[in-house]
């Protein structure tokens, strides 16, 4: 922050953004706070986003280039975070948590990843 607008780009590898076996999206980790799910989009196009953040972030993807972009508008000091581009190899609706390797992280939209798969593809600050 200090910059009211910020754009982050993520180049994925090892899979196609159009492969509906995968969802790609963004999450963030603010210091001392639970992890925030921001959005994810399936290869087939189905898109889900955190309603509480929908006026804060916009998204785009370029399937031919394999890039997913997030743009923050009117960013405030409380938006200071590590932002992660993430892939969900297998996502299953659960109750109230985002799970990675059995570690619960609070998120508005509940997701579960495969036990042995890493969801962190790209770390951006």
Tab-separated table of C-alpha atoms in Angstrom:
chain	number	residue	atom	x	y	z
A	1	UNK	CA	0.000	0.000	0.000
A	2	UNK	CA	0.875	3.576	-0.514
A	3	UNK	CA	-0.059	2.617	-4.059
A	4	UNK	CA	-3.872	2.579	-4.373
A	5	UNK	CA	-3.723	0.230	-7.389
A	6	UNK	CA	-1.517	-2.834	-7.747
A	7	UNK	CA	-1.444	-5.584	-10.367
A	8	UNK	CA	0.134	-8.990	-9.837
A	9	UNK	CA	0.673	-11.568	-12.575
A	10	UNK	CA	1.057	-15.311	-12.168
A	11	UNK	CA	2.509	-17.580	-14.861
A	12	UNK	CA	1.401	-21.163	-14.297
A	13	UNK	CA	3.276	-24.246	-15.463
A	14	UNK	CA	2.643	-27.964	-15.632
A	15	UNK	CA	-1.031	-27.652	-16.504
A	16	UNK	CA	-3.405	-25.662	-18.690
A	17	UNK	CA	-5.719	-22.955	-17.381
A	18	UNK	CA	-8.451	-24.536	-19.538
A	19	UNK	CA	-8.125	-27.963	-17.892
A	20	UNK	CA	-11.265	-28.316	-15.798
A	21	UNK	CA	-9.460	-30.731	-13.466
A	22	UNK	CA	-7.851	-27.657	-11.919
A	23	UNK	CA	-8.866	-24.352	-10.411
A	24	UNK	CA	-6.456	-21.420	-10.233
A	25	UNK	CA	-6.846	-18.419	-8.000
A	26	UNK	CA	-5.422	-16.089	-5.375
A	27	UNK	CA	-5.236	-16.081	-1.599
A	28	UNK	CA	-3.430	-13.746	0.781
A	29	UNK	CA	-1.762	-13.922	4.162
A	30	UNK	CA	-1.832	-10.759	6.257
A	31	UNK	CA	0.530	-10.694	9.199
A	32	UNK	CA	-1.135	-12.078	12.299
A	33	UNK	CA	-4.397	-12.805	10.446
A	34	UNK	CA	-6.049	-15.944	9.082
A	35	UNK	CA	-5.450	-16.628	5.414
A	36	UNK	CA	-7.970	-14.919	3.105
A	37	UNK	CA	-9.366	-16.701	0.061
A	38	UNK	CA	-9.851	-14.085	-2.673
A	39	UNK	CA	-11.065	-16.037	-5.700
A	40	UNK	CA	-10.591	-19.107	-7.865
A	41	UNK	CA	-11.634	-20.080	-11.382
A	42	UNK	CA	-11.965	-23.551	-12.833
A	43	UNK	CA	-10.491	-24.403	-16.210
A	44	UNK	CA	-14.004	-24.610	-17.630
A	45	UNK	CA	-14.654	-21.029	-16.569
A	46	UNK	CA	-16.698	-21.354	-13.372
A	47	UNK	CA	-15.653	-18.445	-11.176
A	48	UNK	CA	-15.992	-17.983	-7.417
A	49	UNK	CA	-14.931	-15.017	-5.326
A	50	UNK	CA	-15.011	-13.766	-1.773
A	51	UNK	CA	-18.035	-11.463	-1.632
A	52	UNK	CA	-16.402	-9.368	1.080
A	53	UNK	CA	-13.504	-8.551	-1.279
A	54	UNK	CA	-15.324	-8.277	-4.620
A	55	UNK	CA	-15.075	-4.473	-4.730
A	56	UNK	CA	-11.401	-4.609	-3.799
A	57	UNK	CA	-10.008	-6.962	-6.457
A	58	UNK	CA	-10.581	-7.664	-10.147
A	59	UNK	CA	-9.267	-10.623	-12.081
A	60	UNK	CA	-8.373	-11.757	-15.562
A	61	UNK	CA	-6.742	-14.748	-17.166
A	62	UNK	CA	-5.003	-15.301	-20.472
A	63	UNK	CA	-5.361	-18.987	-21.242
A	64	UNK	CA	-3.001	-18.924	-24.221
A	65	UNK	CA	-0.231	-17.295	-22.177
A	66	UNK	CA	-1.052	-19.290	-19.045
A	67	UNK	CA	-1.306	-16.204	-16.857
A	68	UNK	CA	-3.721	-15.175	-14.133
A	69	UNK	CA	-3.799	-11.524	-13.079
A	70	UNK	CA	-5.208	-9.856	-9.988
A	71	UNK	CA	-5.604	-6.088	-9.641
A	72	UNK	CA	-6.303	-4.411	-6.330
A	73	UNK	CA	-8.142	-1.093	-6.260
A	74	UNK	CA	-8.050	1.503	-3.472
A	75	UNK	CA	-5.633	-0.581	-1.450
A	76	UNK	CA	-5.275	0.333	2.202
A	77	UNK	CA	-2.584	-0.452	4.771
A	78	UNK	CA	-4.680	-3.388	5.973
A	79	UNK	CA	-4.291	-4.937	2.498
A	80	UNK	CA	-0.563	-5.382	3.092
A	81	UNK	CA	-0.043	-9.134	2.729
A	82	UNK	CA	1.803	-11.893	0.957
A	83	UNK	CA	-0.386	-12.748	-2.048
A	84	UNK	CA	-0.243	-16.290	-3.398
A	85	UNK	CA	-1.265	-17.587	-6.792
A	86	UNK	CA	-2.699	-21.021	-6.072
A	87	UNK	CA	-3.794	-24.142	-7.878
A	88	UNK	CA	-6.341	-26.556	-6.513
A	89	UNK	CA	-5.657	-30.013	-7.995
A	90	UNK	CA	-8.789	-31.477	-6.412
A	91	UNK	CA	-11.177	-29.142	-4.661
A	92	UNK	CA	-14.038	-30.389	-2.524
A	93	UNK	CA	-16.545	-28.240	-0.642
A	94	UNK	CA	-16.083	-28.543	3.107
A	95	UNK	CA	-17.584	-26.739	6.060
A	96	UNK	CA	-15.657	-23.627	7.035
A	97	UNK	CA	-11.962	-24.006	6.361
A	98	UNK	CA	-9.358	-24.075	3.620
A	99	UNK	CA	-7.183	-27.106	4.256
A	100	UNK	CA	-3.631	-27.778	3.119
A	101	UNK	CA	-2.017	-30.948	4.401
A	102	UNK	CA	-4.520	-31.051	7.263
A	103	UNK	CA	-3.689	-27.522	8.424
A	104	UNK	CA	-6.863	-25.446	8.697
A	105	UNK	CA	-6.805	-21.874	7.434
A	106	UNK	CA	-9.957	-19.789	7.790
A	107	UNK	CA	-11.485	-18.702	4.489
A	108	UNK	CA	-14.906	-17.523	3.398
A	109	UNK	CA	-15.144	-20.135	0.663
A	110	UNK	CA	-14.328	-23.616	1.855
A	111	UNK	CA	-11.900	-25.736	-0.107
A	112	UNK	CA	-9.950	-28.911	0.438
A	113	UNK	CA	-6.794	-29.799	-1.456
A	114	UNK	CA	-5.242	-33.183	-2.045
A	115	UNK	CA	-3.142	-34.180	0.935
A	116	UNK	CA	0.194	-34.360	-0.857
A	117	UNK	CA	-0.222	-31.535	-3.345
A	118	UNK	CA	1.291	-28.110	-2.941
A	119	UNK	CA	-1.140	-25.283	-3.635
A	120	UNK	CA	1.495	-22.571	-3.596
A	121	UNK	CA	2.773	-21.861	-7.102
A	122	UNK	CA	3.971	-18.307	-6.829
A	123	UNK	CA	4.693	-15.996	-3.919
A	124	UNK	CA	4.219	-12.273	-4.427
A	125	UNK	CA	4.487	-9.356	-2.020
